[in-house]
XYZ file of N, CA and C in Angstrom:
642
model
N 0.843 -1.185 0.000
C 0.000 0.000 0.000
C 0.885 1.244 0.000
N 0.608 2.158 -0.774
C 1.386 3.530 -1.775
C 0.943 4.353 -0.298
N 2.229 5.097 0.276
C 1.685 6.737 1.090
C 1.737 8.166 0.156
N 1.091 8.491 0.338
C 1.284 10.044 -0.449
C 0.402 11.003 0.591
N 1.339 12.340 0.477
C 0.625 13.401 0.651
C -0.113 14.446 -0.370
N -1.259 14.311 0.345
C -2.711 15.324 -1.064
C -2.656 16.554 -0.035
N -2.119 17.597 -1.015
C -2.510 19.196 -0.139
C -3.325 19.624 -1.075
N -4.831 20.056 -0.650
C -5.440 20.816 -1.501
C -6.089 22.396 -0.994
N -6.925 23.254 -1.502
C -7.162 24.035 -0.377
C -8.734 23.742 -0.366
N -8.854 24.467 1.097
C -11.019 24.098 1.041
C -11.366 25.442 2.084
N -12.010 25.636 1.299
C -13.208 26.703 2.210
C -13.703 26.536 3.244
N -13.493 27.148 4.324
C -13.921 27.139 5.875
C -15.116 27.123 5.742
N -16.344 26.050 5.284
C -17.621 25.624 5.252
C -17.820 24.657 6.034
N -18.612 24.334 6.788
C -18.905 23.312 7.526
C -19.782 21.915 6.663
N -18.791 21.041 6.952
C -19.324 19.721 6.287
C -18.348 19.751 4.941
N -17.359 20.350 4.964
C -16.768 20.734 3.347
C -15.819 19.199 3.454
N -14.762 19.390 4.230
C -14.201 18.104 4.360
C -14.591 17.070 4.413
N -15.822 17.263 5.179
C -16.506 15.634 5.353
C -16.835 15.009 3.849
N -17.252 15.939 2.942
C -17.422 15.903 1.351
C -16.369 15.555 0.825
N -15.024 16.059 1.182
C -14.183 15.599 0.800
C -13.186 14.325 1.192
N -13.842 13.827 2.308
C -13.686 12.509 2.710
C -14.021 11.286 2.004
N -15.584 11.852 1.485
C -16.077 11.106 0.722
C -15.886 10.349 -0.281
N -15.659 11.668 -1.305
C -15.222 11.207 -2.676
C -14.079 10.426 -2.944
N -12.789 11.205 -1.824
C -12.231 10.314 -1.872
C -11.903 8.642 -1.754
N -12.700 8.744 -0.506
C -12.985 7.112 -0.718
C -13.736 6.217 -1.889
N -14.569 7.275 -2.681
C -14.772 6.611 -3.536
C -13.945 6.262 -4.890
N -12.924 6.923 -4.659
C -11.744 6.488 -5.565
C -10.630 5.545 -5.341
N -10.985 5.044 -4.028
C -9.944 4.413 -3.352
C -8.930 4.804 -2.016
N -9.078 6.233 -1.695
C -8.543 6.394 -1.111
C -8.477 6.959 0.200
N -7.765 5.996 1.340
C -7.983 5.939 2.274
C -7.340 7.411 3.359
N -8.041 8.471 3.751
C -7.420 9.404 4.579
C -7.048 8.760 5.841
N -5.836 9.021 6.384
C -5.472 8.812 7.713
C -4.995 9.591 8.560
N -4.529 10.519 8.112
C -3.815 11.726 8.752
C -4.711 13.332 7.874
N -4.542 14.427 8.414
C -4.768 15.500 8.293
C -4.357 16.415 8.796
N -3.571 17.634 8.438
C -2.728 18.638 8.749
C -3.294 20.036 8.471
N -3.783 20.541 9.358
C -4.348 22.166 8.362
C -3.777 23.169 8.662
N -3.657 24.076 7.749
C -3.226 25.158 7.917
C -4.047 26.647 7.194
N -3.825 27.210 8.082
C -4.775 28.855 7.961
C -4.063 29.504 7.204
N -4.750 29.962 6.133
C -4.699 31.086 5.423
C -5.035 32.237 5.460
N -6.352 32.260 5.305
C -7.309 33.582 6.145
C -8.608 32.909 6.413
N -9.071 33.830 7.077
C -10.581 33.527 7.719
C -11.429 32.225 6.773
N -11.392 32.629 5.725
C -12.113 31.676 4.389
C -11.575 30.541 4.090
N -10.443 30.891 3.866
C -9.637 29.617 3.736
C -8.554 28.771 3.924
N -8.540 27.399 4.021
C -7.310 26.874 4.740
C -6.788 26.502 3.517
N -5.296 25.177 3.983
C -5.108 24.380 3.315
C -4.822 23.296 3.963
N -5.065 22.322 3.318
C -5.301 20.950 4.121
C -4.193 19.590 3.576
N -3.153 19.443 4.553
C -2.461 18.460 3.715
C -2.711 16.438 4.769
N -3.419 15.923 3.661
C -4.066 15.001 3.576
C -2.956 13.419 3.642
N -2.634 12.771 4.783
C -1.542 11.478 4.668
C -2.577 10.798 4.082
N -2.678 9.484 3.080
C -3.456 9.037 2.573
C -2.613 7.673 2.469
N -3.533 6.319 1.955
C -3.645 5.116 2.074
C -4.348 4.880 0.453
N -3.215 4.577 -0.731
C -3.652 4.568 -1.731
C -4.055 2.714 -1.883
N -5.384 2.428 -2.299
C -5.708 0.904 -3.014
C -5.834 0.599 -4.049
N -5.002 1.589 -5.064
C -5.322 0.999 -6.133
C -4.293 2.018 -7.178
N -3.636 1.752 -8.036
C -2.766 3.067 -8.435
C -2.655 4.247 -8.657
N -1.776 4.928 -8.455
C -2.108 6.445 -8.388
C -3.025 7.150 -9.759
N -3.738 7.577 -9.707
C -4.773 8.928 -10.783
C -4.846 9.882 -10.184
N -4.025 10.485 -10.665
C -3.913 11.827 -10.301
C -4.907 13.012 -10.901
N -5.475 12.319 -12.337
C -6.722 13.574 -12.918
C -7.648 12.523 -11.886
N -8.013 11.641 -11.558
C -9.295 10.879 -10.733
C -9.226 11.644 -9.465
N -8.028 11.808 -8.893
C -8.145 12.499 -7.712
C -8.638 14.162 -8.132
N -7.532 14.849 -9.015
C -7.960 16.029 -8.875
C -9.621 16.520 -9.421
N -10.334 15.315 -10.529
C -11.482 15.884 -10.362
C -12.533 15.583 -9.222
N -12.244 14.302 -8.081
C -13.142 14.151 -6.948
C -13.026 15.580 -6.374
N -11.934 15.617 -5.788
C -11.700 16.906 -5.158
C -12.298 18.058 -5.447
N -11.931 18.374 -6.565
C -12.223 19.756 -7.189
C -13.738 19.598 -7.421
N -14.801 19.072 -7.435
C -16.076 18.722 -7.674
C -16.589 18.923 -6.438
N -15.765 18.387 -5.256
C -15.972 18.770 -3.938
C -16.027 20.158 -3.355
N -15.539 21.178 -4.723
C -15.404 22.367 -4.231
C -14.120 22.618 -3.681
N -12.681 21.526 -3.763
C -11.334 21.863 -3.355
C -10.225 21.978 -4.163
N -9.659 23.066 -4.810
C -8.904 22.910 -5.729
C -7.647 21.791 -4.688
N -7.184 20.760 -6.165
C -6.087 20.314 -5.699
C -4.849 21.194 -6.055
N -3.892 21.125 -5.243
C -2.699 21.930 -4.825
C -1.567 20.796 -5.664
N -1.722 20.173 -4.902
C -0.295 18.976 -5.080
C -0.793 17.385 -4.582
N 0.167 16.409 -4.843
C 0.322 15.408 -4.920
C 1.846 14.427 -4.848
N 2.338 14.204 -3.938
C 3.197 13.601 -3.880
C 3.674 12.068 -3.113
N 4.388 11.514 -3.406
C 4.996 10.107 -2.660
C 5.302 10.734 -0.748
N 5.204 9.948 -0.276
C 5.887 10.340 0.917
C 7.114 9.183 1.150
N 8.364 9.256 1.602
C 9.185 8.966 2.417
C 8.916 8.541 3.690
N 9.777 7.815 3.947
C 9.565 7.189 5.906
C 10.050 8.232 6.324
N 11.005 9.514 6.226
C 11.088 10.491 7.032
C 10.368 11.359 7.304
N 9.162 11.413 6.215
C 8.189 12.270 6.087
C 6.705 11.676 6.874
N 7.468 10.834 7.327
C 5.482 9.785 7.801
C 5.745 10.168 9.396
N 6.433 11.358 10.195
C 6.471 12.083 11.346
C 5.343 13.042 11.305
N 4.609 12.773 12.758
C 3.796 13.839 12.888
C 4.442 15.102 12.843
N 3.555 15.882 12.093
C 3.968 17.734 11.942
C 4.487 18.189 13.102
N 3.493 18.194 14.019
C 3.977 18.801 15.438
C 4.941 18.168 16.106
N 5.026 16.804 16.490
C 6.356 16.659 16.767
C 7.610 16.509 16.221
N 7.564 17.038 14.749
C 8.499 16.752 13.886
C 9.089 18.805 14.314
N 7.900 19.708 14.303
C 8.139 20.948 14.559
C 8.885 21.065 16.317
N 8.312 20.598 17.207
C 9.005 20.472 18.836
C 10.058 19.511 19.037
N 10.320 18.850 17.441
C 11.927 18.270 17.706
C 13.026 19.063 16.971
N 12.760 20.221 15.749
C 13.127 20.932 15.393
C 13.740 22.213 16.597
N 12.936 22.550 17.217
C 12.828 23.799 17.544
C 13.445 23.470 18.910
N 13.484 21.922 19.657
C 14.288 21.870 20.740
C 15.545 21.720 20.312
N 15.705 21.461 19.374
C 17.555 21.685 19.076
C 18.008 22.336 18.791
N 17.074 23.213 18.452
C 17.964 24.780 18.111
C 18.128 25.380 19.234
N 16.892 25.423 20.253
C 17.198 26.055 21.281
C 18.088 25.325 22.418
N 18.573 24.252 21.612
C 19.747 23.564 23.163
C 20.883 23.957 22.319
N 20.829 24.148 21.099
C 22.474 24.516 20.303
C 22.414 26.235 20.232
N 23.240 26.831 21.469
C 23.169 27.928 20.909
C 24.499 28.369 20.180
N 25.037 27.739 19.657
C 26.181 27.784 18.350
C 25.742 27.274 16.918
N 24.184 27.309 16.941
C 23.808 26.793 15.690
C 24.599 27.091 14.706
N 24.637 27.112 13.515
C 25.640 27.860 12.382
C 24.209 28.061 11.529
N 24.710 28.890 10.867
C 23.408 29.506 9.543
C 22.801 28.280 9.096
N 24.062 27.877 8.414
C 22.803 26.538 7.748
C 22.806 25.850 8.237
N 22.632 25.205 10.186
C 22.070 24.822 10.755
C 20.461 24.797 10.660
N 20.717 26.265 10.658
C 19.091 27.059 11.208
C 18.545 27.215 9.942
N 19.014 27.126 8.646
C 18.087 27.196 7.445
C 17.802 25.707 7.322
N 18.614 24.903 7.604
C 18.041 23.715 7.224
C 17.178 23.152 8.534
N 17.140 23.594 9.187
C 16.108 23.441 10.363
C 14.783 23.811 9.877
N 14.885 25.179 9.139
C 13.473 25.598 8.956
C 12.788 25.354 7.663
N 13.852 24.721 6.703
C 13.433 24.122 5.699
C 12.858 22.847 5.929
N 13.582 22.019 6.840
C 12.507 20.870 7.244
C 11.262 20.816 7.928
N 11.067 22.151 8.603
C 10.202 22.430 9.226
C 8.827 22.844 8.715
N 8.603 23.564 7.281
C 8.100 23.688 6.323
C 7.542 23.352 5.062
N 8.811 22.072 5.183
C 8.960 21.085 3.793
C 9.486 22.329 2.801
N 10.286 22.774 2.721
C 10.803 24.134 1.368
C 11.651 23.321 0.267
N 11.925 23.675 -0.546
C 12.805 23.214 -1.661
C 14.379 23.544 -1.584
N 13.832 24.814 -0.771
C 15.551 25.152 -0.522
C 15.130 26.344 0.853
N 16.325 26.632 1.199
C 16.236 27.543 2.392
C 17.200 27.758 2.986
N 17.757 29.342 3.060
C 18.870 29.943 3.694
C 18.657 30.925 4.750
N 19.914 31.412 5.335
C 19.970 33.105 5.848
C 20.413 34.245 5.436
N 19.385 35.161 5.220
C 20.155 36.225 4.607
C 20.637 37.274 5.588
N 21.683 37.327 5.565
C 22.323 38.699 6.432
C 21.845 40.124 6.147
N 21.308 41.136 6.911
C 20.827 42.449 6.562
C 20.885 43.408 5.869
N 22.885 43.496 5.636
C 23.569 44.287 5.226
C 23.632 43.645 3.682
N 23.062 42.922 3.467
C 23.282 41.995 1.862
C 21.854 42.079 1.151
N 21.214 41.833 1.388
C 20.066 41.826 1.342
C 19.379 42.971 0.318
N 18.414 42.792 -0.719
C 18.216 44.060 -1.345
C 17.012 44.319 -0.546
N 16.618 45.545 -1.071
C 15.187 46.044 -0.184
C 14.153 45.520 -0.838
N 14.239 45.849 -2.380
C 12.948 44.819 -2.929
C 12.757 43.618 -2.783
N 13.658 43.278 -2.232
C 13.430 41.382 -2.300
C 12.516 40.939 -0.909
N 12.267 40.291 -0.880
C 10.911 39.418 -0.131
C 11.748 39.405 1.085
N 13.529 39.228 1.298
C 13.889 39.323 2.521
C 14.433 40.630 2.933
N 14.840 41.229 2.157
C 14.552 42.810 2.284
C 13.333 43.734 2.900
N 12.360 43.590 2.193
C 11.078 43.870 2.782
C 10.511 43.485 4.378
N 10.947 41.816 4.387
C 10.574 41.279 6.173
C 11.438 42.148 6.768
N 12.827 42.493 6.613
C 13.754 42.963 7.895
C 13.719 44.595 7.559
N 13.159 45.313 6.437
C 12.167 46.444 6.542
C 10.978 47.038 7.708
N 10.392 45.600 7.270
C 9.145 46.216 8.090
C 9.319 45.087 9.616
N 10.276 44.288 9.473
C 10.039 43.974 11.015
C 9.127 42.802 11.192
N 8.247 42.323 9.993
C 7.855 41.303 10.103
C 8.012 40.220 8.723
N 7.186 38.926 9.236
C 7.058 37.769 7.650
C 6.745 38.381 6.853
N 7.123 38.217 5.559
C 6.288 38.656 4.299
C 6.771 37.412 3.306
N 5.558 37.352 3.104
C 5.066 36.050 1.855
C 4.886 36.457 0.485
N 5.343 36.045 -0.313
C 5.157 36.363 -2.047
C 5.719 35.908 -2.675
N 5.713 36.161 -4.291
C 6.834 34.915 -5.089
C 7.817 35.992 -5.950
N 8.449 35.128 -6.093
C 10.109 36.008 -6.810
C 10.758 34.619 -7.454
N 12.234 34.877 -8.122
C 12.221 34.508 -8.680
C 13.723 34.077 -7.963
N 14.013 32.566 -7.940
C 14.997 31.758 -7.292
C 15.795 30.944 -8.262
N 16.876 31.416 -8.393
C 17.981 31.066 -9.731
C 18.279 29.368 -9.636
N 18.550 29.121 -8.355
C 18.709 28.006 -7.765
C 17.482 26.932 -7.931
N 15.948 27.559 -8.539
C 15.113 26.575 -8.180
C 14.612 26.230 -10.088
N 14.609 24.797 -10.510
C 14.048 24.251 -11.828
C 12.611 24.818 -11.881
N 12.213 26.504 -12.273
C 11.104 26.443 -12.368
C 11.188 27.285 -13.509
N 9.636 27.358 -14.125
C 9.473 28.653 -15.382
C 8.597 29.483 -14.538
N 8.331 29.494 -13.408
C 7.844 30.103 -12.722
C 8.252 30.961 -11.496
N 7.899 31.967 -10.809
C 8.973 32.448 -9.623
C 8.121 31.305 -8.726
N 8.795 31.513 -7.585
C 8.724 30.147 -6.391
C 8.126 31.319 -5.503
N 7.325 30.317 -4.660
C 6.544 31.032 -3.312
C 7.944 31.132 -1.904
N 7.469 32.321 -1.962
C 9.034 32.553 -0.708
C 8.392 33.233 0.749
N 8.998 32.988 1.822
C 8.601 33.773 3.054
C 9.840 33.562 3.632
N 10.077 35.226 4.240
C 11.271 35.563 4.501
C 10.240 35.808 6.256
N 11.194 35.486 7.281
C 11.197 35.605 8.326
C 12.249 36.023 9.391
N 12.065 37.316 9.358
C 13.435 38.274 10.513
C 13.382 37.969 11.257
N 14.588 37.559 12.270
C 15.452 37.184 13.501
C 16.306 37.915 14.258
N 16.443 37.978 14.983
C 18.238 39.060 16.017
C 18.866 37.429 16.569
N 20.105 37.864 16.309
C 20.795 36.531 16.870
C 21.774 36.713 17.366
N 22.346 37.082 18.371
C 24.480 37.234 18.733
C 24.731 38.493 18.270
N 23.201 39.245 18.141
C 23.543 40.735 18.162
C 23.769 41.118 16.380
N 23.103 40.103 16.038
C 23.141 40.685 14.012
C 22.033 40.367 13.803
N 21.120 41.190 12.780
C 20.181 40.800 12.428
C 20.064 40.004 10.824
N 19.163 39.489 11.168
C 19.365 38.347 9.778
C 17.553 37.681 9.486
N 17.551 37.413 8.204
C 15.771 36.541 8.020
C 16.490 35.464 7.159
N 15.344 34.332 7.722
C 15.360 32.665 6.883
C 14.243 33.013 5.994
N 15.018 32.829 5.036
C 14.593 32.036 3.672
C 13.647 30.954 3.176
N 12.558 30.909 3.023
C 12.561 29.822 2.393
C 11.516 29.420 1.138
N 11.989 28.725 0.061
C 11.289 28.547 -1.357
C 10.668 27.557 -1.320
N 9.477 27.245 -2.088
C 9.083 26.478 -2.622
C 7.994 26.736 -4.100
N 8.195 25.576 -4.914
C 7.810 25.838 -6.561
C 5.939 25.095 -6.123
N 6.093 24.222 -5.325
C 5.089 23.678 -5.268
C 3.106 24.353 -4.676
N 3.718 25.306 -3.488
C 2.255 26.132 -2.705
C 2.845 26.778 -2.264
N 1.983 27.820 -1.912
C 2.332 28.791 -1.102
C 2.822 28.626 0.332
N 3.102 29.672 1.086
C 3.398 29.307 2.394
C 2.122 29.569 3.337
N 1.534 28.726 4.186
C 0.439 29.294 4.882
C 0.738 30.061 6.161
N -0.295 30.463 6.497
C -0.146 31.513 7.954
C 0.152 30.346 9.338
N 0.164 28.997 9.092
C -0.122 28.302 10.393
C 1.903 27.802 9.628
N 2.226 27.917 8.687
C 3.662 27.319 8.744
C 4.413 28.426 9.054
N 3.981 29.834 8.774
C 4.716 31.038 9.182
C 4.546 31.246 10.734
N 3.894 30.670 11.512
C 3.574 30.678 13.133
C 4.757 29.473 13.469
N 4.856 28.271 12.704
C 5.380 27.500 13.275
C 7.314 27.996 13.017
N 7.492 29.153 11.952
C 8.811 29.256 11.685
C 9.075 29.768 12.635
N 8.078 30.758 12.993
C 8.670 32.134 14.001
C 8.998 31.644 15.561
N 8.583 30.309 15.609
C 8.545 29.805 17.342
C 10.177 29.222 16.879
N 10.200 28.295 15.748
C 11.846 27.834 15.401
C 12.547 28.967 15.877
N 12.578 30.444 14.957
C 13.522 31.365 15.107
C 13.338 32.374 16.388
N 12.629 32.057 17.517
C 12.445 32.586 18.868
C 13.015 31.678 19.513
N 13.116 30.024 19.456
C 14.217 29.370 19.779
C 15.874 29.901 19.314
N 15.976 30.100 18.518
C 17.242 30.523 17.613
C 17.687 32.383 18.258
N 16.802 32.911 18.303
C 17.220 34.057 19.130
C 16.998 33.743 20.618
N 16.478 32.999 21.173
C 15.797 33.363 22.754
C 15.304 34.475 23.085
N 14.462 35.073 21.751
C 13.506 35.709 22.651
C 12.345 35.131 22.306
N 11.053 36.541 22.379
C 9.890 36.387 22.044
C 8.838 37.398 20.988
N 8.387 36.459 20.191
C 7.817 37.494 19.403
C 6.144 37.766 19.983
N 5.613 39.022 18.873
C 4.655 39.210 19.141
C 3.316 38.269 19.051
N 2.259 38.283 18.532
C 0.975 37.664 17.690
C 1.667 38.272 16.376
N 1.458 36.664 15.712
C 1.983 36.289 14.496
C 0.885 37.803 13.542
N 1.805 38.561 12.574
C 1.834 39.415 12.014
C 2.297 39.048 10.513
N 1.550 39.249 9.317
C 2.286 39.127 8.604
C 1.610 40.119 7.163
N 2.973 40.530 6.347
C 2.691 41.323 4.983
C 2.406 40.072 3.995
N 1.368 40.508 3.176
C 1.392 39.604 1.803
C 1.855 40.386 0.705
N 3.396 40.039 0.606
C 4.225 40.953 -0.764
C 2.863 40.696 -1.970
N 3.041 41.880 -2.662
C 2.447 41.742 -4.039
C 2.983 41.354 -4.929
């Protein structure tokens, strides 16, 4: 039996998922896990561990779904490293940063790239940094900002969804990085970066705040 993760998004309607429980099973496929994350008031996104019986269809899935009223997002295999619950995969992240306080940069980017699932993910230092850029803008205004740009490093014809998240660390200021070609970043993975990088500084931030770059 095939694992994959289904992220799609769904409208904060009541009974919407349960619809989308449905169909799916009528294609075969078994939900076992569920992960959500907030977007805004309207809408989440929902990433779905699943129990495939029968081979992957990927247009079978995306039209149950989408009939359900959920656009599908993505579709992928999962890994045995990936079959960790979110949350304790996030409070095993975030206790090692805060017991290493000699992290090194790409300690802490690759901390928060796993923490996110990103494609790639760094630190940008302040003084480097342009102002238009997505990590420019966060250590501008002092908070996350989410939007897409364009990542030399990433196989796309498209710019990649990025959220830059500012930090103080050993007395420099600096924001993590991080890309992905696949979805956006949601408001419940930008809550879970900022507790990583409040481990990583020892302090504390405010109520999660965030710009949506244009």
């Amino acid at each position: 039996m095939d694992l994959y993760r289904i992220r799609i998004e769904v409208a904060d309607d009541p009974g919407r998922m349960g619809h989308v429980l449905v169909v799916l099973g009528q294609v075969g496929i078994n939900v076992v896990e569920i992960d959500c994350h907030n977007v805004d008031g309207a809408v989440r996104v929902d990433d779905l561990l699943v129990h495939l019986t029968r081979p992957l269809d990927i247009p079978a899935i995306a039209y149950a779904v989408e009939n359900a009223g959920c656009p599908l997002i993505e579709v992928r295999p999962l890994s045995a490293r990936e079959l960790e619950d979110p949350v304790i995969r996030g409070m095993r992240l975030i206790a090692y940063i805060a017991a290493t306080n000699t992290a090194s940069d790409d300690e802490i980017a690759w901390c928060a790239g796993e923490l996110v699932r990103s494609d790639l993910a760094c630190v940008v230092e302040a003084q480097i940094s342009t102002v238009d850029s997505i990590a420019g803008q966060a250590l501008t205004q002092n908070v996350p900002v989410h939007g897409r740009e364009w990542v030399k490093r990433l196989p796309s014809g498209d710019p990649a969804w990025t959220l830059a998240v500012p930090f103080d660390r050993q007395g420099r200021r600096a924001a993590v990085v991080v890309n992905r070609t696949s979805s956006r970043f949601t408001r419940t993975e930008t809550a879970r970066l900022r507790v990583l990088l409040d481990a990583a500084s020892h302090t504390s931030n405010d109520a999660l705040q965030v710009t949506w770059a244009q």
